[in-house]
Amino acid sequence: MSRTGNQLARLESEEVARGVRLLLARPLLTAVYDHDGFDLVRRRREPIMKWFDYYCGWRVHVEPRAGYARLFKTTQRPDRTRPLFDRRRYTLLCLVCAELLTTPTTTVDALTTRVKQAAAAEGLPPFDLNRRTDRTALADVLTFLEEHGALESDEVQVRADPMLITRLLAAPNPPSTVDGIADLTHESRYENAHRSLWQRHSVMRRLIDDPVVYKDELTATQLAFLTSPAGRKVVKTGVGLAGCTLEERAEGFLVVDADAIATDTRFPDDDSSAKVAALLLLDRLARGPARFEDLVEEARELLAKFRNWAKAYQSDGGAGRLAADGLALLEAFGLARTENGTVRRLPAAARYAVEELND
C-alpha cells in the first residue's frame, strides 16, 4: 500500500473509532447538537454500524437527511443507579410525547391542557401548572426533548419531530406488547444462536457500558470467554478499534478512553457537590468498611466545616442526603459496594488514593 493509502486507512480507522465513542456517549446524536460529530458518523456509518453489530449486537440507524444517528443499546441489566428522571417526569415525558405524536405543532397552553386531560383519563396523579413542582417537571421534560432535537419551542409555540420522538425508545420490544422489564428487553436473536455470539456481545456490552467490570460480577461463561485466548483477542481487537485500551487487574477489567469521548459523566469531577463528597467519602472508606451512619457523620462534618459549600444540603437532613448521593455515585462507578448494611471500598478506588509525598 502506498504512503497515501496508509494515511487514508489510518484516518478512516481514527474516524470510525471516534464515531463509535461519540455514539456511546450520546446514543441519539443530532446535527443540531453536534454538527461535526454527526457528519463524521454519517460519512463513516457503514464501518461504525458493523462494529456495533459484531461486537455488541446493537443496531445503529443513521438518517443523513433528517440529521440524526441513533444507537439502539439493549441490555438485560438495566442501570437503575442513574435514572434520567424521577417517576413523575418519566410519566410526563410519556404523556407529552404521546400528545406531540398526535399534534406535532401546537401551543404550550394547548399542550399542557391536553397533558392534564390525558393524565386524568389514564387515572394518573393530576397534573396542575399552578403547582411549582409540576411546572418544573414539565420544563425539564421539554428541555430534554429540545436537547435531543425532538422539539423546538418558544414562549408560545411548540414544534415536534415525530420521527425523533419515536427514536427515543431503544427497547427491542414495544412496551404495549409486554408485561414487564424482562419482556421489554428480551432479544429473540439469541434464542437459536450459537452460545459464543451471546458471550461476545454480553461481555463487550459490560466492558463498554460499565465504568469497571469485576470478575465476581460475570457469569462463569462470560468469564471463561474473556479469559480464553480467542475471547481475549476478540475483546482487545474490538476495544482497540474503538480507540480505547483494555486494562486488566487481578479483580477485573477496565476499558479506558484516554480522550474521554465515550464518557457521558466523569469522576472525579467538581461539577456537583455529590461528586466532591463521593471523593471525600472514599478517604473514609480507605480506612476500612463503614456503616451508612458513619458516612452520614462524615458528611455532617464536611458540611459543618465548609458552610458556604453544598448549599442545597445545608439544611435539616442534608448530611443524610449528601451521604446517600455520594454513595450512589461511588456504587455507580464501581468504587464501593454495600452488602448487609456495610459499605466497602472496591479495588478500582485505588486509582483515587491519596499518596503521601516524602522529601
Coordinates of C-alpha atoms in Angstrom, one line a residue, residues 23 30 127 191 197 231 266 303:
L23 CA -22.4 7.3 19.9
T30 CA -28.2 15.0 16.1
F127 CA -51.1 17.5 36.6
E191 CA -32.8 -17.9 21.2
L197 CA -22.5 -14.9 20.0
G231 CA -12.1 -14.4 23.6
R266 CA -16.9 11.8 34.8
L303 CA -21.0 20.5 55.9

